[in-house]
Amino acid sequence: METVRDNKAEQEFELTVGRHRAVAAYQMEGETIVFTHTLVPKAVAGHGAATKLVRAALDSARDRGLKVIPQCPFVAAYIDKHPEYRDLL
């Protein structure tokens, strides 16, 4: 798998797997990043792409000192399962 990239112009974290592109979309609200949805193509679903994408996005938010609002159910579930990210809420 390739590296997760923050496409700030599109407000999406991106991960390209082969010819497929997975994204975690967000909106910035001051010092808060709101994750609105995660989209992983069916062809690469179930292989850890969403996990890698969300982990990198949350690590980026932490590095930038941002608070997180997980409107996306996948991001919310990821934070619930990984308590080390709860301080970002």
PDB file of N, CA and C in Angstrom:
ATOM      1  N   MET A   1       0.833  -1.190   0.000  1.00  0.00           N
ATOM      2  CA  MET A   1       0.000   0.000   0.000  1.00  0.00           C
ATOM      3  C   MET A   1       0.872   1.246   0.000  1.00  0.00           C
ATOM      4  N   GLU A   2       0.329   2.283  -0.565  1.00  0.00           N
ATOM      5  CA  GLU A   2       1.053   3.545  -0.623  1.00  0.00           C
ATOM      6  C   GLU A   2       0.821   4.365   0.636  1.00  0.00           C
ATOM      7  N   THR A   3       1.430   5.509   0.650  1.00  0.00           N
ATOM      8  CA  THR A   3       1.329   6.419   1.781  1.00  0.00           C
ATOM      9  C   THR A   3       0.027   7.225   1.716  1.00  0.00           C
ATOM     10  N   VAL A   4      -0.522   7.508   2.869  1.00  0.00           N
ATOM     11  CA  VAL A   4      -1.705   8.356   2.960  1.00  0.00           C
ATOM     12  C   VAL A   4      -1.261   9.801   2.744  1.00  0.00           C
ATOM     13  N   ARG A   5      -2.022  10.522   1.934  1.00  0.00           N
ATOM     14  CA  ARG A   5      -1.701  11.909   1.596  1.00  0.00           C
ATOM     15  C   ARG A   5      -2.878  12.804   1.965  1.00  0.00           C
ATOM     16  N   ASP A   6      -2.570  13.960   2.541  1.00  0.00           N
ATOM     17  CA  ASP A   6      -3.609  14.945   2.862  1.00  0.00           C
ATOM     18  C   ASP A   6      -3.759  15.877   1.670  1.00  0.00           C
ATOM     19  N   ASN A   7      -4.847  15.709   0.932  1.00  0.00           N
ATOM     20  CA  ASN A   7      -5.149  16.576  -0.199  1.00  0.00           C
ATOM     21  C   ASN A   7      -5.975  17.742   0.346  1.00  0.00           C
ATOM     22  N   LYS A   8      -5.282  18.774   0.801  1.00  0.00           N
ATOM     23  CA  LYS A   8      -5.959  19.897   1.455  1.00  0.00           C
ATOM     24  C   LYS A   8      -6.901  20.640   0.514  1.00  0.00           C
ATOM     25  N   ALA A   9      -6.573  20.683  -0.760  1.00  0.00           N
ATOM     26  CA  ALA A   9      -7.434  21.373  -1.731  1.00  0.00           C
ATOM     27  C   ALA A   9      -8.805  20.705  -1.816  1.00  0.00           C
ATOM     28  N   GLU A  10      -8.835  19.378  -1.723  1.00  0.00           N
ATOM     29  CA  GLU A  10     -10.101  18.631  -1.797  1.00  0.00           C
ATOM     30  C   GLU A  10     -10.655  18.291  -0.410  1.00  0.00           C
ATOM     31  N   GLN A  11      -9.895  18.620   0.647  1.00  0.00           N
ATOM     32  CA  GLN A  11     -10.250  18.269   2.018  1.00  0.00           C
ATOM     33  C   GLN A  11     -10.515  16.768   2.151  1.00  0.00           C
ATOM     34  N   GLU A  12      -9.521  15.991   1.710  1.00  0.00           N
ATOM     35  CA  GLU A  12      -9.607  14.535   1.792  1.00  0.00           C
ATOM     36  C   GLU A  12      -8.225  13.969   2.096  1.00  0.00           C
ATOM     37  N   PHE A  13      -8.198  13.008   2.995  1.00  0.00           N
ATOM     38  CA  PHE A  13      -7.011  12.171   3.120  1.00  0.00           C
ATOM     39  C   PHE A  13      -7.194  11.080   2.080  1.00  0.00           C
ATOM     40  N   GLU A  14      -6.141  10.773   1.330  1.00  0.00           N
ATOM     41  CA  GLU A  14      -6.231   9.830   0.216  1.00  0.00           C
ATOM     42  C   GLU A  14      -5.236   8.686   0.393  1.00  0.00           C
ATOM     43  N   LEU A  15      -5.655   7.513  -0.040  1.00  0.00           N
ATOM     44  CA  LEU A  15      -4.788   6.349  -0.090  1.00  0.00           C
ATOM     45  C   LEU A  15      -5.090   5.631  -1.394  1.00  0.00           C
ATOM     46  N   THR A  16      -4.072   5.494  -2.223  1.00  0.00           N
ATOM     47  CA  THR A  16      -4.245   4.796  -3.493  1.00  0.00           C
ATOM     48  C   THR A  16      -3.751   3.369  -3.331  1.00  0.00           C
ATOM     49  N   VAL A  17      -4.625   2.432  -3.675  1.00  0.00           N
ATOM     50  CA  VAL A  17      -4.295   1.012  -3.613  1.00  0.00           C
ATOM     51  C   VAL A  17      -4.497   0.468  -5.021  1.00  0.00           C
ATOM     52  N   GLY A  18      -3.406   0.202  -5.705  1.00  0.00           N
ATOM     53  CA  GLY A  18      -3.503  -0.200  -7.113  1.00  0.00           C
ATOM     54  C   GLY A  18      -4.113   0.936  -7.914  1.00  0.00           C
ATOM     55  N   ARG A  19      -5.231   0.656  -8.578  1.00  0.00           N
ATOM     56  CA  ARG A  19      -5.933   1.700  -9.343  1.00  0.00           C
ATOM     57  C   ARG A  19      -7.081   2.308  -8.556  1.00  0.00           C
ATOM     58  N   HIS A  20      -7.212   1.931  -7.293  1.00  0.00           N
ATOM     59  CA  HIS A  20      -8.341   2.371  -6.480  1.00  0.00           C
ATOM     60  C   HIS A  20      -7.908   3.444  -5.482  1.00  0.00           C
ATOM     61  N   ARG A  21      -8.815   4.370  -5.232  1.00  0.00           N
ATOM     62  CA  ARG A  21      -8.536   5.496  -4.342  1.00  0.00           C
ATOM     63  C   ARG A  21      -9.534   5.485  -3.184  1.00  0.00           C
ATOM     64  N   ALA A  22      -9.007   5.355  -1.970  1.00  0.00           N
ATOM     65  CA  ALA A  22      -9.824   5.431  -0.762  1.00  0.00           C
ATOM     66  C   ALA A  22      -9.650   6.826  -0.171  1.00  0.00           C
ATOM     67  N   VAL A  23     -10.727   7.373   0.396  1.00  0.00           N
ATOM     68  CA  VAL A  23     -10.649   8.730   0.958  1.00  0.00           C
ATOM     69  C   VAL A  23     -11.351   8.816   2.303  1.00  0.00           C
ATOM     70  N   ALA A  24     -10.829   9.709   3.122  1.00  0.00           N
ATOM     71  CA  ALA A  24     -11.499  10.123   4.361  1.00  0.00           C
ATOM     72  C   ALA A  24     -11.708  11.624   4.198  1.00  0.00           C
ATOM     73  N   ALA A  25     -12.940  12.005   3.953  1.00  0.00           N
ATOM     74  CA  ALA A  25     -13.265  13.409   3.690  1.00  0.00           C
ATOM     75  C   ALA A  25     -13.432  14.158   5.008  1.00  0.00           C
ATOM     76  N   TYR A  26     -13.069  15.438   4.974  1.00  0.00           N
ATOM     77  CA  TYR A  26     -13.179  16.252   6.179  1.00  0.00           C
ATOM     78  C   TYR A  26     -13.508  17.689   5.836  1.00  0.00           C
ATOM     79  N   GLN A  27     -13.895  18.421   6.875  1.00  0.00           N
ATOM     80  CA  GLN A  27     -14.100  19.868   6.777  1.00  0.00           C
ATOM     81  C   GLN A  27     -13.391  20.493   7.959  1.00  0.00           C
ATOM     82  N   MET A  28     -12.713  21.594   7.719  1.00  0.00           N
ATOM     83  CA  MET A  28     -12.043  22.313   8.801  1.00  0.00           C
ATOM     84  C   MET A  28     -12.993  23.354   9.377  1.00  0.00           C
ATOM     85  N   GLU A  29     -13.061  23.399  10.697  1.00  0.00           N
ATOM     86  CA  GLU A  29     -13.849  24.407  11.405  1.00  0.00           C
ATOM     87  C   GLU A  29     -12.937  24.987  12.477  1.00  0.00           C
ATOM     88  N   GLY A  30     -12.169  25.995  12.102  1.00  0.00           N
ATOM     89  CA  GLY A  30     -11.195  26.584  13.019  1.00  0.00           C
ATOM     90  C   GLY A  30     -10.106  25.584  13.346  1.00  0.00           C
ATOM     91  N   GLU A  31      -9.967  25.254  14.639  1.00  0.00           N
ATOM     92  CA  GLU A  31      -8.955  24.299  15.097  1.00  0.00           C
ATOM     93  C   GLU A  31      -9.540  22.889  15.262  1.00  0.00           C
ATOM     94  N   THR A  32     -10.653  22.637  14.556  1.00  0.00           N
ATOM     95  CA  THR A  32     -11.327  21.340  14.629  1.00  0.00           C
ATOM     96  C   THR A  32     -11.435  20.764  13.226  1.00  0.00           C
ATOM     97  N   ILE A  33     -11.174  19.458  13.124  1.00  0.00           N
ATOM     98  CA  ILE A  33     -11.351  18.758  11.857  1.00  0.00           C
ATOM     99  C   ILE A  33     -12.561  17.836  12.017  1.00  0.00           C
ATOM    100  N   VAL A  34     -13.520  17.981  11.117  1.00  0.00           N
ATOM    101  CA  VAL A  34     -14.748  17.193  11.150  1.00  0.00           C
ATOM    102  C   VAL A  34     -14.652  16.148  10.034  1.00  0.00           C
ATOM    103  N   PHE A  35     -14.551  14.877  10.417  1.00  0.00           N
ATOM    104  CA  PHE A  35     -14.511  13.803   9.419  1.00  0.00           C
ATOM    105  C   PHE A  35     -15.941  13.473   9.026  1.00  0.00           C
ATOM    106  N   THR A  36     -16.271  13.717   7.758  1.00  0.00           N
ATOM    107  CA  THR A  36     -17.654  13.584   7.300  1.00  0.00           C
ATOM    108  C   THR A  36     -17.981  12.212   6.733  1.00  0.00           C
ATOM    109  N   HIS A  37     -17.047  11.597   6.025  1.00  0.00           N
ATOM    110  CA  HIS A  37     -17.275  10.249   5.520  1.00  0.00           C
ATOM    111  C   HIS A  37     -15.975   9.614   5.058  1.00  0.00           C
ATOM    112  N   THR A  38     -16.002   8.292   5.028  1.00  0.00           N
ATOM    113  CA  THR A  38     -14.876   7.510   4.521  1.00  0.00           C
ATOM    114  C   THR A  38     -15.414   6.667   3.376  1.00  0.00           C
ATOM    115  N   LEU A  39     -14.671   6.641   2.293  1.00  0.00           N
ATOM    116  CA  LEU A  39     -15.096   5.875   1.119  1.00  0.00           C
ATOM    117  C   LEU A  39     -13.956   4.965   0.683  1.00  0.00           C
ATOM    118  N   VAL A  40     -14.233   3.659   0.696  1.00  0.00           N
ATOM    119  CA  VAL A  40     -13.248   2.673   0.258  1.00  0.00           C
ATOM    120  C   VAL A  40     -13.911   1.833  -0.834  1.00  0.00           C
ATOM    121  N   PRO A  41     -13.327   1.791  -2.035  1.00  0.00           N
ATOM    122  CA  PRO A  41     -13.915   0.987  -3.109  1.00  0.00           C
ATOM    123  C   PRO A  41     -14.038  -0.482  -2.704  1.00  0.00           C
ATOM    124  N   LYS A  42     -15.099  -1.126  -3.145  1.00  0.00           N
ATOM    125  CA  LYS A  42     -15.343  -2.528  -2.805  1.00  0.00           C
ATOM    126  C   LYS A  42     -14.170  -3.422  -3.163  1.00  0.00           C
ATOM    127  N   ALA A  43     -13.475  -3.091  -4.236  1.00  0.00           N
ATOM    128  CA  ALA A  43     -12.358  -3.922  -4.697  1.00  0.00           C
ATOM    129  C   ALA A  43     -11.229  -4.022  -3.676  1.00  0.00           C
ATOM    130  N   VAL A  44     -11.110  -3.024  -2.792  1.00  0.00           N
ATOM    131  CA  VAL A  44     -10.033  -3.049  -1.799  1.00  0.00           C
ATOM    132  C   VAL A  44     -10.559  -3.097  -0.366  1.00  0.00           C
ATOM    133  N   ALA A  45     -11.866  -3.186  -0.201  1.00  0.00           N
ATOM    134  CA  ALA A  45     -12.467  -3.250   1.138  1.00  0.00           C
ATOM    135  C   ALA A  45     -12.036  -4.542   1.835  1.00  0.00           C
ATOM    136  N   GLY A  46     -11.864  -4.458   3.144  1.00  0.00           N
ATOM    137  CA  GLY A  46     -11.513  -5.639   3.915  1.00  0.00           C
ATOM    138  C   GLY A  46     -10.035  -5.955   3.952  1.00  0.00           C
ATOM    139  N   HIS A  47      -9.213  -5.065   3.418  1.00  0.00           N
ATOM    140  CA  HIS A  47      -7.768  -5.301   3.391  1.00  0.00           C
ATOM    141  C   HIS A  47      -6.994  -4.260   4.203  1.00  0.00           C
ATOM    142  N   GLY A  48      -7.686  -3.529   5.068  1.00  0.00           N
ATOM    143  CA  GLY A  48      -7.019  -2.589   5.951  1.00  0.00           C
ATOM    144  C   GLY A  48      -6.830  -1.188   5.416  1.00  0.00           C
ATOM    145  N   ALA A  49      -7.348  -0.894   4.228  1.00  0.00           N
ATOM    146  CA  ALA A  49      -7.161   0.438   3.641  1.00  0.00           C
ATOM    147  C   ALA A  49      -7.815   1.519   4.503  1.00  0.00           C
ATOM    148  N   ALA A  50      -9.049   1.294   4.948  1.00  0.00           N
ATOM    149  CA  ALA A  50      -9.749   2.300   5.755  1.00  0.00           C
ATOM    150  C   ALA A  50      -9.046   2.507   7.087  1.00  0.00           C
ATOM    151  N   THR A  51      -8.567   1.432   7.686  1.00  0.00           N
ATOM    152  CA  THR A  51      -7.854   1.540   8.955  1.00  0.00           C
ATOM    153  C   THR A  51      -6.588   2.365   8.790  1.00  0.00           C
ATOM    154  N   LYS A  52      -5.818   2.064   7.754  1.00  0.00           N
ATOM    155  CA  LYS A  52      -4.580   2.821   7.513  1.00  0.00           C
ATOM    156  C   LYS A  52      -4.893   4.294   7.255  1.00  0.00           C
ATOM    157  N   LEU A  53      -5.927   4.532   6.484  1.00  0.00           N
ATOM    158  CA  LEU A  53      -6.343   5.888   6.128  1.00  0.00           C
ATOM    159  C   LEU A  53      -6.741   6.684   7.375  1.00  0.00           C
ATOM    160  N   VAL A  54      -7.603   6.113   8.196  1.00  0.00           N
ATOM    161  CA  VAL A  54      -8.106   6.816   9.381  1.00  0.00           C
ATOM    162  C   VAL A  54      -7.003   7.002  10.421  1.00  0.00           C
ATOM    163  N   ARG A  55      -6.164   5.986  10.614  1.00  0.00           N
ATOM    164  CA  ARG A  55      -5.062   6.123  11.571  1.00  0.00           C
ATOM    165  C   ARG A  55      -4.157   7.282  11.164  1.00  0.00           C
ATOM    166  N   ALA A  56      -3.802   7.365   9.894  1.00  0.00           N
ATOM    167  CA  ALA A  56      -2.932   8.452   9.413  1.00  0.00           C
ATOM    168  C   ALA A  56      -3.619   9.807   9.559  1.00  0.00           C
ATOM    169  N   ALA A  57      -4.922   9.862   9.289  1.00  0.00           N
ATOM    170  CA  ALA A  57      -5.664  11.122   9.404  1.00  0.00           C
ATOM    171  C   ALA A  57      -5.714  11.588  10.862  1.00  0.00           C
ATOM    172  N   LEU A  58      -5.943  10.662  11.781  1.00  0.00           N
ATOM    173  CA  LEU A  58      -5.988  11.021  13.198  1.00  0.00           C
ATOM    174  C   LEU A  58      -4.606  11.412  13.719  1.00  0.00           C
ATOM    175  N   ASP A  59      -3.572  10.714  13.257  1.00  0.00           N
ATOM    176  CA  ASP A  59      -2.208  11.088  13.648  1.00  0.00           C
ATOM    177  C   ASP A  59      -1.868  12.483  13.141  1.00  0.00           C
ATOM    178  N   SER A  60      -2.323  12.806  11.941  1.00  0.00           N
ATOM    179  CA  SER A  60      -2.108  14.142  11.383  1.00  0.00           C
ATOM    180  C   SER A  60      -2.822  15.194  12.221  1.00  0.00           C
ATOM    181  N   ALA A  61      -4.067  14.900  12.613  1.00  0.00           N
ATOM    182  CA  ALA A  61      -4.825  15.838  13.444  1.00  0.00           C
ATOM    183  C   ALA A  61      -4.086  16.080  14.758  1.00  0.00           C
ATOM    184  N   ARG A  62      -3.569  15.021  15.356  1.00  0.00           N
ATOM    185  CA  ARG A  62      -2.826  15.155  16.619  1.00  0.00           C
ATOM    186  C   ARG A  62      -1.572  16.008  16.409  1.00  0.00           C
ATOM    187  N   ASP A  63      -0.824  15.707  15.349  1.00  0.00           N
ATOM    188  CA  ASP A  63       0.412  16.450  15.060  1.00  0.00           C
ATOM    189  C   ASP A  63       0.143  17.938  14.864  1.00  0.00           C
ATOM    190  N   ARG A  64      -1.027  18.262  14.335  1.00  0.00           N
ATOM    191  CA  ARG A  64      -1.391  19.658  14.054  1.00  0.00           C
ATOM    192  C   ARG A  64      -2.119  20.317  15.234  1.00  0.00           C
ATOM    193  N   GLY A  65      -2.345  19.572  16.316  1.00  0.00           N
ATOM    194  CA  GLY A  65      -3.008  20.130  17.495  1.00  0.00           C
ATOM    195  C   GLY A  65      -4.491  20.371  17.301  1.00  0.00           C
ATOM    196  N   LEU A  66      -5.121  19.593  16.420  1.00  0.00           N
ATOM    197  CA  LEU A  66      -6.543  19.772  16.119  1.00  0.00           C
ATOM    198  C   LEU A  66      -7.417  18.885  16.997  1.00  0.00           C
ATOM    199  N   LYS A  67      -8.626  19.334  17.250  1.00  0.00           N
ATOM    200  CA  LYS A  67      -9.654  18.499  17.857  1.00  0.00           C
ATOM    201  C   LYS A  67     -10.398  17.805  16.718  1.00  0.00           C
ATOM    202  N   VAL A  68     -11.038  16.683  17.022  1.00  0.00           N
ATOM    203  CA  VAL A  68     -11.692  15.857  16.012  1.00  0.00           C
ATOM    204  C   VAL A  68     -13.173  15.699  16.340  1.00  0.00           C
ATOM    205  N   ILE A  69     -14.015  15.845  15.313  1.00  0.00           N
ATOM    206  CA  ILE A  69     -15.436  15.500  15.400  1.00  0.00           C
ATOM    207  C   ILE A  69     -15.668  14.387  14.376  1.00  0.00           C
ATOM    208  N   PRO A  70     -15.949  13.169  14.846  1.00  0.00           N
ATOM    209  CA  PRO A  70     -16.133  12.048  13.923  1.00  0.00           C
ATOM    210  C   PRO A  70     -17.585  11.867  13.493  1.00  0.00           C
ATOM    211  N   GLN A  71     -18.037  12.654  12.522  1.00  0.00           N
ATOM    212  CA  GLN A  71     -19.396  12.465  11.992  1.00  0.00           C
ATOM    213  C   GLN A  71     -19.488  11.151  11.221  1.00  0.00           C
ATOM    214  N   CYS A  72     -18.394  10.730  10.636  1.00  0.00           N
ATOM    215  CA  CYS A  72     -18.333   9.477   9.883  1.00  0.00           C
ATOM    216  C   CYS A  72     -18.396   8.298  10.852  1.00  0.00           C
ATOM    217  N   PRO A  73     -19.320   7.363  10.649  1.00  0.00           N
ATOM    218  CA  PRO A  73     -19.440   6.212  11.545  1.00  0.00           C
ATOM    219  C   PRO A  73     -18.162   5.377  11.642  1.00  0.00           C
ATOM    220  N   PHE A  74     -17.416   5.236  10.545  1.00  0.00           N
ATOM    221  CA  PHE A  74     -16.186   4.439  10.594  1.00  0.00           C
ATOM    222  C   PHE A  74     -15.147   5.113  11.481  1.00  0.00           C
ATOM    223  N   VAL A  75     -14.987   6.426  11.353  1.00  0.00           N
ATOM    224  CA  VAL A  75     -14.025   7.159  12.177  1.00  0.00           C
ATOM    225  C   VAL A  75     -14.437   7.074  13.646  1.00  0.00           C
ATOM    226  N   ALA A  76     -15.732   7.233  13.925  1.00  0.00           N
ATOM    227  CA  ALA A  76     -16.229   7.138  15.299  1.00  0.00           C
ATOM    228  C   ALA A  76     -15.950   5.753  15.882  1.00  0.00           C
ATOM    229  N   ALA A  77     -16.204   4.712  15.103  1.00  0.00           N
ATOM    230  CA  ALA A  77     -15.965   3.338  15.565  1.00  0.00           C
ATOM    231  C   ALA A  77     -14.469   3.089  15.775  1.00  0.00           C
ATOM    232  N   TYR A  78     -13.647   3.644  14.906  1.00  0.00           N
ATOM    233  CA  TYR A  78     -12.198   3.473  15.044  1.00  0.00           C
ATOM    234  C   TYR A  78     -11.724   4.091  16.356  1.00  0.00           C
ATOM    235  N   ILE A  79     -12.180   5.303  16.648  1.00  0.00           N
ATOM    236  CA  ILE A  79     -11.784   5.967  17.897  1.00  0.00           C
ATOM    237  C   ILE A  79     -12.302   5.180  19.094  1.00  0.00           C
ATOM    238  N   ASP A  80     -13.509   4.654  18.999  1.00  0.00           N
ATOM    239  CA  ASP A  80     -14.083   3.868  20.087  1.00  0.00           C
ATOM    240  C   ASP A  80     -13.239   2.625  20.366  1.00  0.00           C
ATOM    241  N   LYS A  81     -12.721   1.994  19.313  1.00  0.00           N
ATOM    242  CA  LYS A  81     -11.914   0.781  19.455  1.00  0.00           C
ATOM    243  C   LYS A  81     -10.462   1.071  19.805  1.00  0.00           C
ATOM    244  N   HIS A  82     -10.023   2.306  19.625  1.00  0.00           N
ATOM    245  CA  HIS A  82      -8.629   2.688  19.884  1.00  0.00           C
ATOM    246  C   HIS A  82      -8.606   3.871  20.852  1.00  0.00           C
ATOM    247  N   PRO A  83      -8.685   3.581  22.151  1.00  0.00           N
ATOM    248  CA  PRO A  83      -8.810   4.651  23.154  1.00  0.00           C
ATOM    249  C   PRO A  83      -7.660   5.655  23.153  1.00  0.00           C
ATOM    250  N   GLU A  84      -6.545   5.295  22.549  1.00  0.00           N
ATOM    251  CA  GLU A  84      -5.423   6.250  22.495  1.00  0.00           C
ATOM    252  C   GLU A  84      -5.741   7.474  21.650  1.00  0.00           C
ATOM    253  N   TYR A  85      -6.844   7.448  20.908  1.00  0.00           N
ATOM    254  CA  TYR A  85      -7.251   8.598  20.096  1.00  0.00           C
ATOM    255  C   TYR A  85      -8.389   9.400  20.738  1.00  0.00           C
ATOM    256  N   ARG A  86      -8.925   8.963  21.855  1.00  0.00           N
ATOM    257  CA  ARG A  86     -10.082   9.626  22.458  1.00  0.00           C
ATOM    258  C   ARG A  86      -9.776  11.048  22.930  1.00  0.00           C
ATOM    259  N   ASP A  87      -8.502  11.311  23.229  1.00  0.00           N
ATOM    260  CA  ASP A  87      -8.138  12.666  23.671  1.00  0.00           C
ATOM    261  C   ASP A  87      -8.331  13.703  22.571  1.00  0.00           C
ATOM    262  N   LEU A  88      -8.485  13.253  21.328  1.00  0.00           N
ATOM    263  CA  LEU A  88      -8.695  14.183  20.213  1.00  0.00           C
ATOM    264  C   LEU A  88     -10.136  14.691  20.147  1.00  0.00           C
ATOM    265  N   LEU A  89     -11.042  13.997  20.814  1.00  0.00           N
ATOM    266  CA  LEU A  89     -12.463  14.390  20.750  1.00  0.00           C
ATOM    267  C   LEU A  89     -12.724  15.662  21.515  1.00  0.00           C
TER     268      LEU A  89
END
